[in-house]
Amino acid sequence: MAGMKPRVFSAMQPTSDSLQLGNYLGALVEWVKLQDTHDAIYGVVDLHALTVSPKPEVLRERTRRTAAQFLAAGVDPSRSAVFVQSHVHEHAELAWLLSTFTGFGEAARMTQFKDKSGALGESGTNVGLFTYPVLMAADILLYDTNVVPVGEDQRQHLELSRDLAERLNTRLGEGAVVVPEPHIVKETAKIYDLQEPDKKMSKSFSSPKGLIEILDDPKKVAKNIKSAATDSDTVIAFDRENKAGISNLLTIYSALTGRAVEDIVAEYEGKMYGHLKVDLADVVVEYLTPVHDRAMDWIESPDALDEVLADGAAKVQSIARETLARLYDRVGLVAPRPRS
Ligand code: TRP
């Protein structure tokens, strides 16, 4: 890996069969761009996904599908590392070390933990959910990461990573770890459910007809666009309050073509909703088909995919090993003596 470029690290949990268009545009498109200017490491964080107790076969399948979508989006394994978190055991080890630097109250203040444990109740909440942000900090600090692109929902977790990094540098001496900077990816396009356009598009809350999924058959995606809910008015205009359905379609149109919403509105002046839907369905199919096909190719060649992931793990593990050895030394663990 190039030594001079700043390092970027980001990751996704393998918790769905397919990414939504929103995650794709908000995260992966940004990751792909960052590879031009950064030394990039992108992980499928399967250990994090264990906190929601997935079925073993489902987790295995989703881990590969998630990696396949990184590659299909244009993450280039000859320039960037793509790897699976559990292949690099240093993540779990650093998480343990960091947990001894994390206050109980500090972890208990994480709003995502409070929300999730509140919903699950005490008996349904495992300790892994509580220490989840510590494992995330380990992911980041293992690689001397400079920049972490994440969505707004991860801001507090990233603040914890920074606090831990600063604490390590204070207690263990400067240069223990690099303090990472957040790069909060603005939702260029906030995409809503096609059927209920006042709710965010999300696999947990939407019906299949409300979604645009990268790994769906593009024909089905086209159908979903054509049957999107719209108001009973006939004017094509951007108005989130009163015309949520049409506004959502305009947002998607704009995001995928790079054209300004006003421009699209002007083009459709006097036309009917049906025209816009038919054209947008074509735009979406044209945009998604190559991504979909590339992802399916990887999914259908698990050996080739596993090889990319093995290369990625080997590349990053040499960095992880050094960081962990440095920190083990600074906290006072006796280094194992190499046996002759
Ligand atoms: N918690 C992140 C999410 O759910 C995923 C994640 C785990 C992550 N480790 C990370 C993101 C390290 C950035 C850096 O979106």
mmCIF file of C-alpha atoms and ligand atoms in Angstrom:
data_model
loop_
_atom_site.group_PDB
_atom_site.id
_atom_site.type_symbol
_atom_site.label_atom_id
_atom_site.label_comp_id
_atom_site.label_asym_id
_atom_site.label_seq_id
_atom_site.Cartn_x
_atom_site.Cartn_y
_atom_site.Cartn_z
ATOM 1 C CA MET A 1 0.000 0.000 0.000
ATOM 2 C CA ALA A 2 1.148 3.540 -0.748
ATOM 3 C CA GLY A 3 2.727 5.161 2.255
ATOM 4 C CA MET A 4 2.070 8.845 1.675
ATOM 5 C CA LYS A 5 -1.662 9.096 1.188
ATOM 6 C CA PRO A 6 -3.883 9.588 4.231
ATOM 7 C CA ARG A 7 -5.653 6.434 5.253
ATOM 8 C CA VAL A 8 -9.402 6.006 5.083
ATOM 9 C CA PHE A 9 -11.239 3.194 6.832
ATOM 10 C CA SER A 10 -14.902 2.365 6.679
ATOM 11 C CA ALA A 11 -17.078 -0.666 7.109
ATOM 12 C CA MET A 12 -20.543 -2.115 6.773
ATOM 13 C CA GLN A 13 -22.312 -4.827 8.680
ATOM 14 C CA PRO A 14 -23.481 -7.848 6.709
ATOM 15 C CA THR A 15 -27.037 -7.563 7.954
ATOM 16 C CA SER A 16 -29.009 -7.542 4.716
ATOM 17 C CA ASP A 17 -29.269 -9.504 1.495
ATOM 18 C CA SER A 18 -28.934 -6.314 -0.516
ATOM 19 C CA LEU A 19 -28.047 -2.695 -0.024
ATOM 20 C CA GLN A 20 -30.727 -0.084 -0.574
ATOM 21 C CA LEU A 21 -30.210 2.582 -3.192
ATOM 22 C CA GLY A 22 -29.777 5.093 -0.353
ATOM 23 C CA ASN A 23 -26.848 3.215 1.299
ATOM 24 C CA TYR A 24 -25.367 2.667 -2.085
ATOM 25 C CA LEU A 25 -25.369 6.347 -3.018
ATOM 26 C CA GLY A 26 -24.555 7.603 0.475
ATOM 27 C CA ALA A 27 -21.749 5.193 1.342
ATOM 28 C CA LEU A 28 -20.352 3.114 -1.498
ATOM 29 C CA VAL A 29 -20.253 5.882 -4.091
ATOM 30 C CA GLU A 30 -18.262 7.949 -1.589
ATOM 31 C CA TRP A 31 -15.904 5.053 -0.772
ATOM 32 C CA VAL A 32 -15.165 4.579 -4.432
ATOM 33 C CA LYS A 33 -14.269 8.260 -4.842
ATOM 34 C CA LEU A 34 -12.034 8.266 -1.767
ATOM 35 C CA GLN A 35 -9.796 5.567 -3.240
ATOM 36 C CA ASP A 36 -8.340 8.145 -5.645
ATOM 37 C CA THR A 37 -6.919 10.285 -2.878
ATOM 38 C CA HIS A 38 -6.565 7.889 0.044
ATOM 39 C CA ASP A 39 -5.085 4.612 1.022
ATOM 40 C CA ALA A 40 -8.412 2.868 1.543
ATOM 41 C CA ILE A 41 -9.427 -0.085 3.704
ATOM 42 C CA TYR A 42 -13.026 -1.289 3.594
ATOM 43 C CA GLY A 43 -14.344 -4.010 5.850
ATOM 44 C CA VAL A 44 -17.337 -6.274 6.115
ATOM 45 C CA VAL A 45 -17.764 -6.255 9.874
ATOM 46 C CA ASP A 46 -19.181 -9.669 10.573
ATOM 47 C CA LEU A 47 -18.252 -9.660 14.268
ATOM 48 C CA HIS A 48 -20.483 -6.607 14.711
ATOM 49 C CA ALA A 49 -23.324 -8.454 12.999
ATOM 50 C CA LEU A 50 -23.142 -11.232 15.618
ATOM 51 C CA THR A 51 -24.741 -8.814 18.088
ATOM 52 C CA VAL A 52 -28.098 -9.360 16.394
ATOM 53 C CA SER A 53 -27.801 -13.187 16.542
ATOM 54 C CA PRO A 54 -28.142 -13.975 12.827
ATOM 55 C CA LYS A 55 -28.647 -17.530 11.594
ATOM 56 C CA PRO A 56 -25.191 -18.917 10.716
ATOM 57 C CA GLU A 57 -25.989 -19.626 7.062
ATOM 58 C CA VAL A 58 -27.625 -16.250 6.628
ATOM 59 C CA LEU A 59 -24.623 -14.449 8.107
ATOM 60 C CA ARG A 60 -22.208 -16.336 5.853
ATOM 61 C CA GLU A 61 -24.240 -15.557 2.747
ATOM 62 C CA ARG A 62 -24.705 -11.895 3.656
ATOM 63 C CA THR A 63 -21.002 -11.459 4.365
ATOM 64 C CA ARG A 64 -20.181 -12.521 0.813
ATOM 65 C CA ARG A 65 -23.041 -10.517 -0.682
ATOM 66 C CA THR A 66 -21.922 -7.380 1.124
ATOM 67 C CA ALA A 67 -18.350 -7.767 -0.127
ATOM 68 C CA ALA A 68 -19.655 -8.479 -3.644
ATOM 69 C CA GLN A 69 -21.538 -5.189 -3.613
ATOM 70 C CA PHE A 70 -18.403 -3.256 -2.556
ATOM 71 C CA LEU A 71 -16.602 -4.683 -5.570
ATOM 72 C CA ALA A 72 -19.542 -4.167 -7.918
ATOM 73 C CA ALA A 73 -19.742 -0.536 -6.883
ATOM 74 C CA GLY A 74 -16.155 -0.006 -7.963
ATOM 75 C CA VAL A 75 -14.066 -0.589 -4.866
ATOM 76 C CA ASP A 76 -10.922 -1.780 -6.585
ATOM 77 C CA PRO A 77 -9.015 -4.515 -4.756
ATOM 78 C CA SER A 78 -5.821 -3.728 -6.640
ATOM 79 C CA ARG A 79 -5.762 -0.289 -4.983
ATOM 80 C CA SER A 80 -7.801 -0.723 -1.809
ATOM 81 C CA ALA A 81 -8.109 -3.524 0.708
ATOM 82 C CA VAL A 82 -11.463 -5.273 1.006
ATOM 83 C CA PHE A 83 -11.595 -7.724 3.864
ATOM 84 C CA VAL A 84 -13.753 -9.505 6.421
ATOM 85 C CA GLN A 85 -13.282 -8.362 10.006
ATOM 86 C CA SER A 86 -13.170 -11.839 11.557
ATOM 87 C CA HIS A 87 -10.266 -12.803 9.269
ATOM 88 C CA VAL A 88 -8.057 -10.375 11.164
ATOM 89 C CA HIS A 89 -8.179 -11.517 14.785
ATOM 90 C CA GLU A 90 -6.467 -8.332 15.963
ATOM 91 C CA HIS A 91 -9.849 -6.537 15.820
ATOM 92 C CA ALA A 92 -11.242 -8.591 18.677
ATOM 93 C CA GLU A 93 -7.990 -8.331 20.625
ATOM 94 C CA LEU A 94 -7.740 -4.566 20.353
ATOM 95 C CA ALA A 95 -11.414 -4.288 21.288
ATOM 96 C CA TRP A 96 -10.603 -6.035 24.567
ATOM 97 C CA LEU A 97 -7.719 -3.678 25.276
ATOM 98 C CA LEU A 98 -9.871 -0.638 24.439
ATOM 99 C CA SER A 99 -12.689 -1.887 26.661
ATOM 100 C CA THR A 100 -10.352 -1.453 29.610
ATOM 101 C CA PHE A 101 -9.981 2.230 28.658
ATOM 102 C CA THR A 102 -13.719 2.822 28.223
ATOM 103 C CA GLY A 103 -15.833 4.068 31.098
ATOM 104 C CA PHE A 104 -18.983 2.122 31.843
ATOM 105 C CA GLY A 105 -21.004 5.323 31.847
ATOM 106 C CA GLU A 106 -19.333 6.480 28.669
ATOM 107 C CA ALA A 107 -20.499 3.339 26.866
ATOM 108 C CA ALA A 108 -23.919 3.523 28.489
ATOM 109 C CA ARG A 109 -24.461 7.006 26.992
ATOM 110 C CA MET A 110 -24.370 5.756 23.400
ATOM 111 C CA THR A 111 -27.786 6.595 22.004
ATOM 112 C CA GLN A 112 -27.806 3.696 19.562
ATOM 113 C CA PHE A 113 -27.276 1.284 22.461
ATOM 114 C CA LYS A 114 -30.003 2.975 24.470
ATOM 115 C CA ASP A 115 -32.432 2.731 21.564
ATOM 116 C CA LYS A 116 -31.632 -0.874 20.745
ATOM 117 C CA SER A 117 -31.520 -2.155 24.310
ATOM 118 C CA GLY A 118 -34.681 -0.194 25.080
ATOM 119 C CA ALA A 119 -36.449 -1.997 22.254
ATOM 120 C CA LEU A 120 -35.069 -5.435 23.152
ATOM 121 C CA GLY A 121 -35.426 -5.245 26.931
ATOM 122 C CA GLU A 122 -32.847 -6.393 29.446
ATOM 123 C CA SER A 123 -33.249 -10.096 28.733
ATOM 124 C CA GLY A 124 -32.929 -9.573 24.964
ATOM 125 C CA THR A 125 -29.877 -7.312 25.146
ATOM 126 C CA ASN A 126 -26.490 -8.987 24.888
ATOM 127 C CA VAL A 127 -23.253 -7.479 26.206
ATOM 128 C CA GLY A 128 -21.910 -7.364 22.642
ATOM 129 C CA LEU A 129 -24.437 -4.660 21.832
ATOM 130 C CA PHE A 130 -23.054 -2.658 24.718
ATOM 131 C CA THR A 131 -19.430 -3.008 23.645
ATOM 132 C CA TYR A 132 -20.225 -2.640 19.938
ATOM 133 C CA PRO A 133 -18.800 0.909 19.738
ATOM 134 C CA VAL A 134 -15.563 -0.283 21.363
ATOM 135 C CA LEU A 135 -15.127 -2.895 18.646
ATOM 136 C CA MET A 136 -15.819 -0.172 16.109
ATOM 137 C CA ALA A 137 -13.094 1.988 17.685
ATOM 138 C CA ALA A 138 -10.741 -0.994 17.413
ATOM 139 C CA ASP A 139 -11.537 -1.321 13.690
ATOM 140 C CA ILE A 140 -10.520 2.279 13.177
ATOM 141 C CA LEU A 141 -7.514 2.585 15.495
ATOM 142 C CA LEU A 142 -5.897 -0.661 14.307
ATOM 143 C CA TYR A 143 -5.015 0.931 10.988
ATOM 144 C CA ASP A 144 -3.735 4.372 12.025
ATOM 145 C CA THR A 145 -6.801 5.694 10.255
ATOM 146 C CA ASN A 146 -6.932 9.387 9.387
ATOM 147 C CA VAL A 147 -10.438 9.634 7.973
ATOM 148 C CA VAL A 148 -13.633 7.667 8.577
ATOM 149 C CA PRO A 149 -16.552 8.243 6.217
ATOM 150 C CA VAL A 150 -19.789 7.402 8.027
ATOM 151 C CA GLY A 151 -23.398 8.498 8.094
ATOM 152 C CA GLU A 152 -24.787 10.913 10.654
ATOM 153 C CA ASP A 153 -26.062 7.972 12.760
ATOM 154 C CA GLN A 154 -22.458 6.942 13.514
ATOM 155 C CA ARG A 155 -21.253 10.373 14.666
ATOM 156 C CA GLN A 156 -21.406 9.558 18.373
ATOM 157 C CA HIS A 157 -19.563 6.264 17.888
ATOM 158 C CA LEU A 158 -16.842 8.097 16.034
ATOM 159 C CA GLU A 159 -16.570 10.655 18.834
ATOM 160 C CA LEU A 160 -15.968 7.745 21.204
ATOM 161 C CA SER A 161 -13.207 6.456 18.912
ATOM 162 C CA ARG A 162 -11.578 9.881 19.003
ATOM 163 C CA ASP A 163 -11.890 10.153 22.789
ATOM 164 C CA LEU A 164 -10.328 6.713 23.182
ATOM 165 C CA ALA A 165 -7.508 7.604 20.794
ATOM 166 C CA GLU A 166 -6.719 10.760 22.735
ATOM 167 C CA ARG A 167 -6.885 8.860 26.020
ATOM 168 C CA LEU A 168 -4.464 6.235 24.749
ATOM 169 C CA ASN A 169 -2.044 8.912 23.599
ATOM 170 C CA THR A 170 -2.236 10.607 26.990
ATOM 171 C CA ARG A 171 -1.852 7.464 29.061
ATOM 172 C CA LEU A 172 0.472 5.459 26.855
ATOM 173 C CA GLY A 173 2.467 8.285 25.316
ATOM 174 C CA GLU A 174 2.182 10.252 22.103
ATOM 175 C CA GLY A 175 2.125 8.203 18.962
ATOM 176 C CA ALA A 176 0.274 5.310 20.539
ATOM 177 C CA VAL A 177 -2.513 5.703 17.982
ATOM 178 C CA VAL A 178 -3.673 8.137 15.302
ATOM 179 C CA VAL A 179 -6.699 10.261 16.218
ATOM 180 C CA PRO A 180 -9.243 9.735 13.420
ATOM 181 C CA GLU A 181 -11.298 12.502 11.808
ATOM 182 C CA PRO A 182 -14.928 11.910 10.978
ATOM 183 C CA HIS A 183 -16.031 12.512 7.432
ATOM 184 C CA ILE A 184 -19.784 12.677 7.833
ATOM 185 C CA VAL A 185 -21.232 11.817 4.464
ATOM 186 C CA LYS A 186 -24.072 14.209 3.829
ATOM 187 C CA GLU A 187 -27.034 12.414 2.468
ATOM 188 C CA THR A 188 -26.828 13.904 -0.985
ATOM 189 C CA ALA A 189 -30.091 12.247 -1.673
ATOM 190 C CA LYS A 190 -32.355 11.288 1.164
ATOM 191 C CA ILE A 191 -34.457 8.574 -0.353
ATOM 192 C CA TYR A 192 -37.891 7.658 0.927
ATOM 193 C CA ASP A 193 -40.077 4.580 0.728
ATOM 194 C CA LEU A 194 -41.798 4.356 -2.667
ATOM 195 C CA GLN A 195 -45.102 3.301 -1.105
ATOM 196 C CA GLU A 196 -45.025 5.479 1.989
ATOM 197 C CA PRO A 197 -42.947 8.472 0.920
ATOM 198 C CA ASP A 198 -43.000 10.121 4.337
ATOM 199 C CA LYS A 199 -40.825 7.304 5.741
ATOM 200 C CA LYS A 200 -37.179 6.742 4.966
ATOM 201 C CA MET A 201 -36.542 3.828 2.589
ATOM 202 C CA SER A 202 -35.320 1.066 4.873
ATOM 203 C CA LYS A 203 -35.464 -2.662 4.815
ATOM 204 C CA SER A 204 -36.637 -2.788 8.414
ATOM 205 C CA PHE A 205 -39.731 -0.668 7.851
ATOM 206 C CA SER A 206 -40.610 -0.903 4.186
ATOM 207 C CA SER A 207 -42.626 -3.422 2.239
ATOM 208 C CA PRO A 208 -40.776 -5.010 -0.719
ATOM 209 C CA LYS A 209 -42.669 -2.678 -3.044
ATOM 210 C CA GLY A 210 -41.344 0.363 -1.239
ATOM 211 C CA LEU A 211 -37.694 -0.506 -1.807
ATOM 212 C CA ILE A 212 -35.022 -0.121 -4.446
ATOM 213 C CA GLU A 213 -32.463 -2.833 -3.787
ATOM 214 C CA ILE A 214 -29.185 -3.176 -5.634
ATOM 215 C CA LEU A 215 -29.435 -6.944 -5.869
ATOM 216 C CA ASP A 216 -33.088 -7.049 -6.881
ATOM 217 C CA ASP A 217 -33.891 -7.956 -10.429
ATOM 218 C CA PRO A 218 -33.821 -4.546 -12.176
ATOM 219 C CA LYS A 219 -37.178 -5.414 -13.778
ATOM 220 C CA LYS A 220 -38.728 -5.641 -10.341
ATOM 221 C CA VAL A 221 -37.162 -2.327 -9.408
ATOM 222 C CA ALA A 222 -38.705 -0.779 -12.539
ATOM 223 C CA LYS A 223 -42.096 -2.153 -11.494
ATOM 224 C CA ASN A 224 -41.727 -0.658 -8.026
ATOM 225 C CA ILE A 225 -40.962 2.754 -9.516
ATOM 226 C CA LYS A 226 -43.954 2.578 -11.842
ATOM 227 C CA SER A 227 -46.274 1.683 -8.984
ATOM 228 C CA ALA A 228 -44.844 4.272 -6.571
ATOM 229 C CA ALA A 229 -47.470 6.101 -4.531
ATOM 230 C CA THR A 230 -48.151 9.651 -5.712
ATOM 231 C CA ASP A 231 -50.779 12.238 -4.796
ATOM 232 C CA SER A 232 -54.019 12.750 -6.724
ATOM 233 C CA ASP A 233 -52.907 16.085 -8.104
ATOM 234 C CA THR A 234 -51.329 16.116 -11.586
ATOM 235 C CA VAL A 235 -48.613 18.757 -11.359
ATOM 236 C CA ILE A 236 -44.994 17.589 -11.331
ATOM 237 C CA ALA A 237 -43.297 19.809 -8.760
ATOM 238 C CA PHE A 238 -40.843 19.431 -5.879
ATOM 239 C CA ASP A 239 -42.713 19.891 -2.607
ATOM 240 C CA ARG A 240 -41.704 17.535 0.214
ATOM 241 C CA GLU A 241 -44.590 18.607 2.426
ATOM 242 C CA ASN A 242 -47.496 18.227 0.062
ATOM 243 C CA LYS A 243 -46.111 16.066 -2.713
ATOM 244 C CA ALA A 244 -43.811 13.633 -0.944
ATOM 245 C CA GLY A 245 -44.170 10.851 -3.544
ATOM 246 C CA ILE A 246 -43.345 12.936 -6.604
ATOM 247 C CA SER A 247 -40.595 14.781 -4.735
ATOM 248 C CA ASN A 248 -38.982 11.459 -3.847
ATOM 249 C CA LEU A 249 -39.048 10.357 -7.486
ATOM 250 C CA LEU A 250 -37.492 13.668 -8.514
ATOM 251 C CA THR A 251 -34.755 13.224 -5.903
ATOM 252 C CA ILE A 252 -33.914 9.756 -7.205
ATOM 253 C CA TYR A 253 -33.945 11.012 -10.788
ATOM 254 C CA SER A 254 -31.595 13.830 -9.890
ATOM 255 C CA ALA A 255 -29.237 11.618 -7.856
ATOM 256 C CA LEU A 256 -28.854 9.069 -10.642
ATOM 257 C CA THR A 257 -28.458 11.480 -13.540
ATOM 258 C CA GLY A 258 -26.583 14.268 -11.772
ATOM 259 C CA ARG A 259 -29.148 16.744 -13.130
ATOM 260 C CA ALA A 260 -30.653 19.477 -10.954
ATOM 261 C CA VAL A 261 -34.189 18.869 -9.714
ATOM 262 C CA GLU A 262 -35.381 22.181 -11.236
ATOM 263 C CA ASP A 263 -34.089 21.079 -14.560
ATOM 264 C CA ILE A 264 -36.053 17.851 -14.422
ATOM 265 C CA VAL A 265 -39.179 19.667 -13.223
ATOM 266 C CA ALA A 266 -38.883 22.040 -16.184
ATOM 267 C CA GLU A 267 -38.567 19.156 -18.614
ATOM 268 C CA TYR A 268 -41.762 17.526 -17.308
ATOM 269 C CA GLU A 269 -43.870 20.662 -17.178
ATOM 270 C CA GLY A 270 -47.372 19.833 -18.403
ATOM 271 C CA LYS A 271 -46.656 16.104 -18.553
ATOM 272 C CA MET A 272 -48.308 13.420 -16.490
ATOM 273 C CA TYR A 273 -46.932 11.474 -13.530
ATOM 274 C CA GLY A 274 -46.883 8.362 -15.700
ATOM 275 C CA HIS A 275 -44.329 9.921 -18.048
ATOM 276 C CA LEU A 276 -41.986 10.709 -15.218
ATOM 277 C CA LYS A 277 -42.345 7.217 -13.754
ATOM 278 C CA VAL A 278 -41.710 5.435 -17.029
ATOM 279 C CA ASP A 279 -38.623 7.533 -17.734
ATOM 280 C CA LEU A 280 -37.325 7.190 -14.191
ATOM 281 C CA ALA A 281 -37.790 3.426 -14.338
ATOM 282 C CA ASP A 282 -35.507 3.436 -17.408
ATOM 283 C CA VAL A 283 -32.961 5.655 -15.661
ATOM 284 C CA VAL A 284 -32.884 3.382 -12.613
ATOM 285 C CA VAL A 285 -32.622 0.203 -14.662
ATOM 286 C CA GLU A 286 -29.812 1.632 -16.743
ATOM 287 C CA TYR A 287 -27.962 2.748 -13.623
ATOM 288 C CA LEU A 288 -28.444 -0.414 -11.590
ATOM 289 C CA THR A 289 -28.153 -3.170 -14.163
ATOM 290 C CA PRO A 290 -24.361 -3.110 -14.521
ATOM 291 C CA VAL A 291 -23.892 -2.891 -10.737
ATOM 292 C CA HIS A 292 -26.380 -5.682 -10.197
ATOM 293 C CA ASP A 293 -24.748 -7.885 -12.841
ATOM 294 C CA ARG A 294 -21.237 -7.356 -11.497
ATOM 295 C CA ALA A 295 -22.384 -8.152 -7.960
ATOM 296 C CA MET A 296 -24.162 -11.312 -9.116
ATOM 297 C CA ASP A 297 -21.008 -12.428 -10.940
ATOM 298 C CA TRP A 298 -19.045 -12.196 -7.693
ATOM 299 C CA ILE A 299 -21.784 -13.926 -5.710
ATOM 300 C CA GLU A 300 -21.848 -16.742 -8.227
ATOM 301 C CA SER A 301 -18.056 -17.163 -8.005
ATOM 302 C CA PRO A 302 -17.509 -17.496 -4.255
ATOM 303 C CA ASP A 303 -14.007 -18.914 -4.779
ATOM 304 C CA ALA A 304 -12.861 -15.830 -6.656
ATOM 305 C CA LEU A 305 -14.535 -13.611 -4.087
ATOM 306 C CA ASP A 306 -12.949 -15.478 -1.176
ATOM 307 C CA GLU A 307 -9.588 -15.039 -2.839
ATOM 308 C CA VAL A 308 -10.028 -11.261 -3.022
ATOM 309 C CA LEU A 309 -11.025 -11.284 0.646
ATOM 310 C CA ALA A 310 -8.019 -13.402 1.601
ATOM 311 C CA ASP A 311 -5.706 -10.970 -0.192
ATOM 312 C CA GLY A 312 -7.393 -8.055 1.525
ATOM 313 C CA ALA A 313 -7.002 -9.668 4.954
ATOM 314 C CA ALA A 314 -3.323 -10.418 4.311
ATOM 315 C CA LYS A 315 -2.674 -6.798 3.280
ATOM 316 C CA VAL A 316 -4.312 -5.282 6.319
ATOM 317 C CA GLN A 317 -3.183 -7.826 8.852
ATOM 318 C CA SER A 318 0.431 -6.707 8.633
ATOM 319 C CA ILE A 319 -0.675 -3.219 9.732
ATOM 320 C CA ALA A 320 -2.967 -4.587 12.427
ATOM 321 C CA ARG A 321 -0.234 -6.797 13.853
ATOM 322 C CA GLU A 322 2.150 -3.865 14.245
ATOM 323 C CA THR A 323 -0.411 -1.638 15.915
ATOM 324 C CA LEU A 324 -1.469 -4.325 18.338
ATOM 325 C CA ALA A 325 2.140 -5.210 19.213
ATOM 326 C CA ARG A 326 2.918 -1.528 19.865
ATOM 327 C CA LEU A 327 -0.076 -1.168 22.171
ATOM 328 C CA TYR A 328 0.485 -4.484 23.961
ATOM 329 C CA ASP A 329 4.008 -3.313 24.646
ATOM 330 C CA ARG A 330 2.942 0.110 25.889
ATOM 331 C CA VAL A 331 0.371 -1.308 28.321
ATOM 332 C CA GLY A 332 3.000 -3.646 29.757
ATOM 333 C CA LEU A 333 2.191 -7.074 28.357
ATOM 334 C CA VAL A 334 5.204 -9.311 28.065
ATOM 335 C CA ALA A 335 5.937 -10.034 24.416
ATOM 336 C CA PRO A 336 6.063 -13.731 23.618
ATOM 337 C CA ARG A 337 9.602 -14.739 22.880
ATOM 338 C CA PRO A 338 9.977 -16.204 19.404
ATOM 339 C CA ARG A 339 10.822 -19.902 19.724
ATOM 340 C CA SER A 340 13.915 -21.014 17.929
HETATM 341 N N1 TRP B 1 -21.239 0.773 13.020
HETATM 342 C C1 TRP B 1 -21.157 0.986 11.596
HETATM 343 C C2 TRP B 1 -22.554 0.997 11.007
HETATM 344 O O1 TRP B 1 -23.410 0.288 11.469
HETATM 345 C C3 TRP B 1 -20.325 -0.079 10.922
HETATM 346 C C4 TRP B 1 -18.901 -0.032 11.359
HETATM 347 C C5 TRP B 1 -18.270 -0.926 12.167
HETATM 348 C C6 TRP B 1 -17.964 0.964 11.012
HETATM 349 N N2 TRP B 1 -16.975 -0.560 12.327
HETATM 350 C C7 TRP B 1 -16.743 0.590 11.640
HETATM 351 C C8 TRP B 1 -18.021 2.130 10.221
HETATM 352 C C9 TRP B 1 -15.601 1.365 11.523
HETATM 353 C C10 TRP B 1 -16.867 2.892 10.104
HETATM 354 C C11 TRP B 1 -15.675 2.516 10.743
HETATM 355 O O2 TRP B 1 -22.765 1.696 10.047
#
